Amino acid sequence: MTASYIETENNQNSANSRYIMTLGSHCSLQVLKGAKDEGFETLLICEEKRLSLYKRFKFIDKLIVLDNFQNLLDGDFQKKLVDEYNPILIPHGTLISSIPMDDLEKIKIPIFGNKWILRWESDRSLKQRLMNESLLPAPQQILSKNDIDGLCIVKLHGAAGGKGYFLVTDKKSFEEQSQKLVEDGIIDSENQLFIQKYANGVPVYLQFFYSPIENELELLGIDRRYETDIDAIGRIPAKIQMSSDLQPSYTVIGNIPIVLRESLLPEVYSMGERFVSAASKLVPPGIPGPFCIEGVYDNNANFISFEFSARIVAGTNLYVSGSPYSDLLYNTPVSMGRRIAMEVKKAINLSKLGLILT
Ligand code: AMP
């Protein structure tokens, strides 16, 4: 393993000697900016190809360059990080997709939030169990291709951000498209695919933060994703769509802010609270910190949920300076990254780190 150390210019001593650390991707800028605003030192693990990007940001105190994020698993390297920086690792989507779950659970660096629940996010059947326990209305799962009757969405297991998802309407269209994935070497067999009824509606992602210290749930922001090519197809006239072989796909390119009708907020909080109590029942210690419930509102303004994320989501990057919802709760700009740092600071001051780290 090669770990070379590069320090940025901005490394005066901060108010708090504990480092907030994350991997250079996904929402790392927002997380470290928030940590710096709360007086923490900040540490970024990054790959060589991204170094020139991250060196631009003076709120990053230390940059450590690894050939590959998997090198974080080296025991000596972890010990060195713990000895020198006493870090708290903030998990995000890139950490989950680059480090196998068994290894992540064994990491010696304290992780913010519940590291055990990350497995429930990645495994579709555990995920469904937690969603059922939370009484989140979900689209029906189709267990056999013979039962496909009407519009369904087909997902690859563990696909990052909807990449490779496709739509089918019957067994024949499922077989045609899955055969292509087998031929392209993307899957070994169609049994690896997960089929779900397509929930027609407008997509909405609800960004929550749960504080176990205050026993309080906060809604801090709402967004929708901007996805190719599903958000591009509407730019092409229907007649031309019909005569071309356009396939909708769901690769996330960015995020768009949303505010909901105020009358929808009571049910939003209620879903968040049900998720918090289901998580603490099924996966102790539950869900300290950020999480996101993802779904669509249908034409009766009912929410149908297809996913959750049990950690900070990249859609929170919209609200580096706070959101319409965080502004209602705080008089200063509070991003999700900053909210995490506020909770860490409070836990340190009250000697309650055990409530928020695993
Ligand atoms: P996911 O990886 O589950 O977050 O899904 C990625 C994208 O696929 C979402 O942003 C939605 O646009 C779409 N999607 C996933 N599941 C469904 C569903 N059951 N019905 C409609 N759209 C879905």
Coordinates of C-alpha atoms and ligand atoms in Angstrom, one line a residue:
M1 CA 0.0 0.0 0.0
T2 CA 1.3 3.5 -0.8
A3 CA -0.1 6.3 1.3
S4 CA 1.6 9.6 0.6
Y5 CA 0.8 12.5 2.8
I6 CA 0.1 16.0 1.5
E7 CA -0.9 18.9 3.8
T8 CA -2.8 21.8 2.5
E9 CA -1.8 25.3 3.6
N10 CA -4.8 25.7 5.9
N11 CA -3.7 23.8 9.0
Q12 CA -3.6 26.1 12.0
N13 CA -4.9 24.6 15.2
S14 CA -8.7 24.5 15.4
A15 CA -10.9 24.7 18.5
N16 CA -11.4 20.9 18.6
S17 CA -8.4 18.5 18.3
R18 CA -10.5 15.6 16.9
Y19 CA -10.5 15.3 13.2
I20 CA -13.6 14.8 11.1
M21 CA -12.6 12.5 8.3
T22 CA -14.2 11.3 5.1
L23 CA -13.4 9.9 1.6
G24 CA -13.0 12.4 -1.2
S25 CA -16.2 12.0 -3.2
H26 CA -20.0 12.2 -2.9
C27 CA -20.6 14.9 -0.3
S28 CA -17.1 15.3 1.2
L29 CA -16.8 19.0 0.5
Q30 CA -20.0 19.8 2.3
V31 CA -19.2 17.4 5.2
L32 CA -15.7 18.9 5.8
K33 CA -16.9 22.5 5.3
G34 CA -19.6 21.9 8.0
A35 CA -17.0 20.3 10.3
K36 CA -14.7 23.3 9.9
D37 CA -17.5 25.7 10.6
E38 CA -18.0 23.9 13.9
G39 CA -14.3 24.2 14.8
F40 CA -13.0 20.7 13.9
E41 CA -9.9 19.8 12.1
T42 CA -10.6 18.1 8.8
L43 CA -9.0 15.2 7.1
L44 CA -9.8 13.9 3.5
I45 CA -8.7 10.6 2.1
C46 CA -8.5 11.0 -1.6
E47 CA -7.3 9.4 -4.8
E48 CA -4.5 10.9 -6.8
K49 CA -6.8 11.8 -9.7
R50 CA -8.9 14.1 -7.4
L51 CA -6.0 15.7 -5.6
S52 CA -6.0 18.9 -7.7
L53 CA -9.7 19.4 -7.0
Y54 CA -9.6 19.0 -3.3
K55 CA -6.5 21.1 -2.8
R56 CA -8.6 24.1 -3.9
F57 CA -10.5 24.1 -0.6
K58 CA -8.9 25.7 2.4
F59 CA -11.2 24.2 4.9
I60 CA -9.5 20.8 4.3
D61 CA -6.6 20.7 6.8
K62 CA -5.0 17.4 5.8
L63 CA -5.2 15.4 2.6
I64 CA -4.0 11.8 2.4
V65 CA -3.6 10.3 -1.0
L66 CA -4.2 6.6 -1.5
D67 CA -3.9 4.7 -4.8
N68 CA -7.3 3.2 -4.1
F69 CA -9.9 3.6 -1.3
Q70 CA -9.6 -0.1 -0.5
N71 CA -6.2 0.7 1.0
L72 CA -8.1 2.2 3.9
L73 CA -8.4 -1.5 5.0
D74 CA -4.7 -1.8 5.8
G75 CA -4.5 -2.3 9.6
D76 CA -1.3 -0.4 10.1
F77 CA -2.7 2.5 8.1
Q78 CA -5.8 2.7 10.3
K79 CA -3.7 2.6 13.4
K80 CA -1.6 5.4 12.1
L81 CA -4.7 7.5 11.4
V82 CA -6.2 6.8 14.9
D83 CA -2.9 7.6 16.6
E84 CA -2.2 10.8 14.7
Y85 CA -5.6 12.3 14.1
N86 CA -8.1 10.6 16.5
P87 CA -10.6 10.8 13.6
I88 CA -14.3 10.3 13.3
L89 CA -15.2 8.8 9.9
I90 CA -18.3 10.1 8.2
P91 CA -19.7 7.4 6.0
H92 CA -21.3 8.2 2.6
G93 CA -22.3 6.5 -0.6
T94 CA -18.8 6.1 -1.9
L95 CA -17.5 4.5 1.3
I96 CA -20.3 1.9 1.0
S97 CA -19.7 1.2 -2.7
S98 CA -15.9 1.0 -2.4
I99 CA -15.5 -1.1 0.7
P100 CA -17.1 -4.5 1.2
M101 CA -19.5 -4.5 4.1
D102 CA -17.7 -7.2 6.1
D103 CA -14.6 -5.1 6.0
L104 CA -16.4 -1.9 6.8
E105 CA -17.9 -3.4 9.9
K106 CA -14.4 -4.3 11.1
I107 CA -12.8 -0.9 10.5
K108 CA -10.9 0.4 13.6
I109 CA -11.7 4.0 13.0
P110 CA -14.9 5.2 14.9
I111 CA -17.7 5.7 12.4
F112 CA -20.4 8.3 12.8
G113 CA -23.8 6.8 13.0
N114 CA -24.7 3.0 13.0
K115 CA -22.3 1.1 10.8
W116 CA -24.4 -2.1 11.1
I117 CA -27.4 -0.5 9.4
L118 CA -25.3 0.2 6.2
R119 CA -25.6 -3.5 5.4
W120 CA -29.4 -3.1 5.6
E121 CA -29.2 -0.4 3.0
S122 CA -27.1 -2.5 0.6
D123 CA -29.0 -5.8 0.9
R124 CA -32.4 -5.7 -0.8
S125 CA -34.2 -8.2 1.4
L126 CA -32.9 -6.6 4.7
K127 CA -33.8 -3.2 3.2
Q128 CA -37.4 -4.4 2.5
R129 CA -37.7 -5.8 6.0
L130 CA -36.8 -2.4 7.5
M131 CA -39.1 -0.6 5.2
N132 CA -42.0 -3.0 6.1
E133 CA -41.3 -2.5 9.8
S134 CA -41.4 1.3 9.2
L135 CA -44.8 0.9 7.5
L136 CA -43.5 2.7 4.4
P137 CA -45.8 2.0 1.5
A138 CA -43.6 0.3 -1.1
P139 CA -44.2 -0.8 -4.7
Q140 CA -45.0 -4.4 -5.1
Q141 CA -42.0 -6.7 -5.6
I142 CA -42.5 -9.2 -8.6
L143 CA -41.0 -12.5 -7.7
S144 CA -41.1 -14.2 -11.1
K145 CA -40.9 -12.8 -14.6
N146 CA -44.0 -14.8 -15.4
D147 CA -45.9 -12.4 -13.1
I148 CA -44.9 -9.2 -14.9
D149 CA -48.1 -7.6 -16.0
G150 CA -47.9 -3.9 -16.7
L151 CA -45.1 -1.4 -16.2
C152 CA -42.2 -2.6 -13.9
I153 CA -38.7 -1.4 -13.2
V154 CA -35.9 -3.8 -13.1
K155 CA -32.9 -3.2 -10.9
L156 CA -29.4 -4.6 -10.6
H157 CA -28.4 -5.6 -7.1
G158 CA -26.2 -3.0 -5.4
A159 CA -26.4 -0.7 -8.4
A160 CA -25.1 2.7 -7.6
G161 CA -27.5 5.5 -8.2
G162 CA -29.9 3.7 -10.5
K163 CA -27.3 2.9 -13.1
G164 CA -28.4 0.1 -15.4
Y165 CA -32.1 0.1 -14.3
F166 CA -34.6 -0.6 -17.1
L167 CA -38.3 -0.7 -17.7
V168 CA -40.4 -3.7 -18.9
T169 CA -44.0 -4.3 -19.5
D170 CA -44.2 -8.1 -19.9
K171 CA -42.1 -11.3 -19.7
K172 CA -40.9 -10.9 -23.3
S173 CA -39.4 -7.4 -22.8
F174 CA -37.8 -8.6 -19.6
E175 CA -36.2 -11.5 -21.3
E176 CA -34.9 -9.4 -24.2
Q177 CA -33.3 -6.8 -22.0
S178 CA -31.9 -9.2 -19.4
Q179 CA -30.4 -11.3 -22.1
K180 CA -28.5 -8.3 -23.3
L181 CA -27.1 -7.7 -19.9
V182 CA -25.9 -11.3 -19.7
E183 CA -24.3 -11.0 -23.2
D184 CA -22.6 -7.8 -22.2
G185 CA -21.2 -9.6 -19.1
I186 CA -22.9 -7.2 -16.7
I187 CA -24.8 -10.1 -14.9
D188 CA -24.4 -13.9 -15.0
S189 CA -28.0 -14.7 -15.0
E190 CA -31.4 -12.9 -15.0
N191 CA -32.0 -14.3 -11.5
Q192 CA -29.7 -11.5 -10.2
L193 CA -32.3 -8.9 -11.2
F194 CA -34.9 -7.4 -8.9
I195 CA -38.3 -6.6 -10.4
Q196 CA -40.6 -4.0 -8.9
K197 CA -43.9 -2.4 -10.0
Y198 CA -43.2 1.0 -11.4
A199 CA -44.5 3.7 -9.1
N200 CA -45.8 6.5 -11.3
G201 CA -45.4 9.9 -9.7
V202 CA -43.0 12.7 -9.0
P203 CA -39.8 11.7 -7.3
V204 CA -39.0 13.2 -3.9
Y205 CA -36.1 12.6 -1.5
L206 CA -36.7 13.4 2.2
Q207 CA -33.5 14.3 4.0
F208 CA -33.7 13.7 7.8
F209 CA -31.4 13.9 10.8
Y210 CA -32.1 12.1 14.0
S211 CA -30.4 13.2 17.2
P212 CA -30.2 10.4 19.8
I213 CA -28.9 13.0 22.3
E214 CA -32.0 15.2 22.0
N215 CA -34.3 12.3 20.9
E216 CA -35.4 14.7 18.1
L217 CA -36.1 14.1 14.4
E218 CA -35.4 17.0 12.0
L219 CA -36.3 17.3 8.4
L220 CA -33.4 19.3 6.9
G221 CA -34.0 19.3 3.2
I222 CA -35.9 17.8 0.2
D223 CA -34.6 17.2 -3.3
R224 CA -35.2 15.3 -6.4
R225 CA -32.5 13.7 -8.6
Y226 CA -31.7 14.8 -12.1
E227 CA -31.3 11.5 -14.0
T228 CA -30.2 10.5 -17.5
D229 CA -31.9 9.6 -19.6
I230 CA -35.3 9.5 -17.9
D231 CA -35.2 13.3 -17.5
A232 CA -34.0 13.8 -21.1
I233 CA -36.6 11.8 -22.9
G234 CA -39.3 14.4 -22.4
R235 CA -37.2 16.8 -24.5
I236 CA -37.8 14.7 -27.6
P237 CA -41.2 14.9 -29.3
A238 CA -43.3 11.8 -28.8
K239 CA -43.4 10.9 -32.5
I240 CA -39.6 10.8 -32.6
Q241 CA -39.5 8.8 -29.4
M242 CA -41.7 6.2 -30.9
S243 CA -39.5 5.7 -33.9
S244 CA -36.2 5.5 -32.0
D245 CA -34.9 2.9 -29.6
L246 CA -34.7 5.2 -26.6
Q247 CA -34.4 3.4 -23.3
P248 CA -34.9 5.3 -20.0
S249 CA -32.0 4.9 -17.6
Y250 CA -31.6 6.4 -14.1
T251 CA -28.0 7.6 -13.8
V252 CA -27.8 10.4 -11.3
I253 CA -26.2 13.6 -12.7
G254 CA -27.2 16.0 -10.0
N255 CA -30.0 17.1 -7.7
I256 CA -32.7 19.7 -7.8
P257 CA -34.2 21.4 -4.7
I258 CA -37.8 20.9 -3.7
V259 CA -40.2 22.3 -1.2
L260 CA -43.3 20.3 -0.4
R261 CA -46.8 21.5 0.1
E262 CA -47.0 22.3 3.8
S263 CA -50.0 20.0 4.2
L264 CA -47.8 17.0 3.3
L265 CA -45.3 17.6 6.1
P266 CA -47.2 15.9 9.0
E267 CA -47.0 12.5 7.1
V268 CA -43.3 13.2 6.2
Y269 CA -42.4 13.5 9.9
S270 CA -44.5 10.5 10.7
M271 CA -42.7 8.4 8.1
G272 CA -39.3 9.6 9.5
E273 CA -40.4 8.8 13.1
R274 CA -41.6 5.3 12.1
F275 CA -38.2 4.7 10.4
V276 CA -36.3 5.8 13.5
S277 CA -38.3 3.5 15.8
A278 CA -38.1 0.5 13.3
A279 CA -34.4 1.0 12.9
S280 CA -33.8 1.0 16.7
K281 CA -35.9 -2.2 17.0
L282 CA -34.3 -4.1 14.2
V283 CA -30.7 -2.8 14.0
P284 CA -29.6 -1.3 17.4
P285 CA -28.5 1.4 18.0
G286 CA -30.9 2.5 15.2
I287 CA -30.3 5.5 13.1
P288 CA -28.3 8.2 14.9
G289 CA -27.6 10.9 12.3
P290 CA -28.7 11.5 8.7
F291 CA -30.9 9.3 6.6
C292 CA -33.1 9.7 3.6
I293 CA -36.5 8.2 2.5
E294 CA -36.8 8.1 -1.2
G295 CA -40.0 7.7 -3.3
V296 CA -42.6 9.3 -5.4
Y297 CA -45.9 11.2 -4.8
D298 CA -48.7 9.8 -6.9
N299 CA -51.7 11.7 -8.3
N300 CA -53.5 11.4 -4.9
A301 CA -50.6 13.0 -3.2
N302 CA -49.8 9.6 -1.5
F303 CA -46.1 8.8 -1.0
I304 CA -44.8 5.5 -2.3
S305 CA -41.3 4.7 -1.1
F306 CA -38.8 2.6 -3.1
E307 CA -35.6 3.1 -1.1
F308 CA -33.9 4.5 1.9
S309 CA -30.3 5.6 2.5
A310 CA -29.1 5.0 6.1
R311 CA -26.5 7.8 5.9
I312 CA -26.0 11.2 4.4
V313 CA -27.2 11.4 0.8
A314 CA -25.5 13.6 -2.0
G315 CA -28.8 15.5 -2.4
T316 CA -27.9 17.4 0.8
N317 CA -25.1 19.1 -1.2
L318 CA -27.7 21.5 -2.4
Y319 CA -28.0 23.0 1.0
V320 CA -24.4 24.0 1.9
S321 CA -25.8 27.3 3.2
G322 CA -28.9 25.7 4.8
S323 CA -32.3 24.8 3.3
P324 CA -35.8 26.2 3.6
Y325 CA -36.3 23.5 6.3
S326 CA -33.1 24.0 8.2
D327 CA -33.7 27.8 8.3
L328 CA -37.0 27.1 10.2
L329 CA -35.0 25.3 12.9
Y330 CA -31.8 27.2 13.1
N331 CA -30.8 30.8 12.9
T332 CA -27.5 30.0 11.2
P333 CA -27.0 28.2 7.9
V334 CA -26.9 24.5 8.7
S335 CA -26.0 22.0 6.1
M336 CA -26.3 18.3 6.8
G337 CA -22.5 18.2 7.1
R338 CA -22.6 20.9 9.7
R339 CA -25.5 19.3 11.5
I340 CA -23.3 16.1 11.9
A341 CA -20.5 18.2 13.3
M342 CA -22.9 19.9 15.7
E343 CA -24.0 16.6 17.0
V344 CA -20.4 15.4 17.4
K345 CA -19.5 18.6 19.3
K346 CA -22.5 18.2 21.6
A347 CA -21.7 14.5 22.2
I348 CA -18.0 15.4 23.1
N349 CA -19.2 18.2 25.5
L350 CA -21.7 15.9 27.2
S351 CA -19.4 12.8 27.1
K352 CA -22.0 11.0 25.0
L353 CA -20.0 9.9 22.0
G354 CA -21.1 6.4 22.6
L355 CA -24.6 7.4 21.4
I356 CA -23.5 8.5 18.0
L357 CA -20.4 6.4 17.1
T358 CA -20.1 2.7 16.2
Ligands
AMP1 P1 -32.9 3.9 -6.5 O1 -31.6 3.3 -6.8 O2 -33.9 2.8 -5.9 O3 -32.8 5.1 -5.6 O4 -33.6 4.3 -7.8 C1 -33.0 5.2 -8.8 C2 -34.1 5.8 -9.5 O5 -34.9 4.8 -10.1 C3 -35.0 6.6 -8.7 O6 -34.6 7.9 -8.5 C4 -36.3 6.6 -9.4 O7 -36.3 7.6 -10.4 C5 -36.3 5.3 -10.1 N1 -37.1 4.2 -9.4 C6 -36.6 3.3 -8.5 N2 -37.6 2.5 -8.1 C7 -38.7 2.9 -8.7 C8 -40.1 2.4 -8.7 N3 -40.5 1.4 -8.1 N4 -41.0 3.2 -9.5 C9 -40.6 4.2 -10.2 N5 -39.3 4.7 -10.2 C10 -38.4 4.0 -9.5

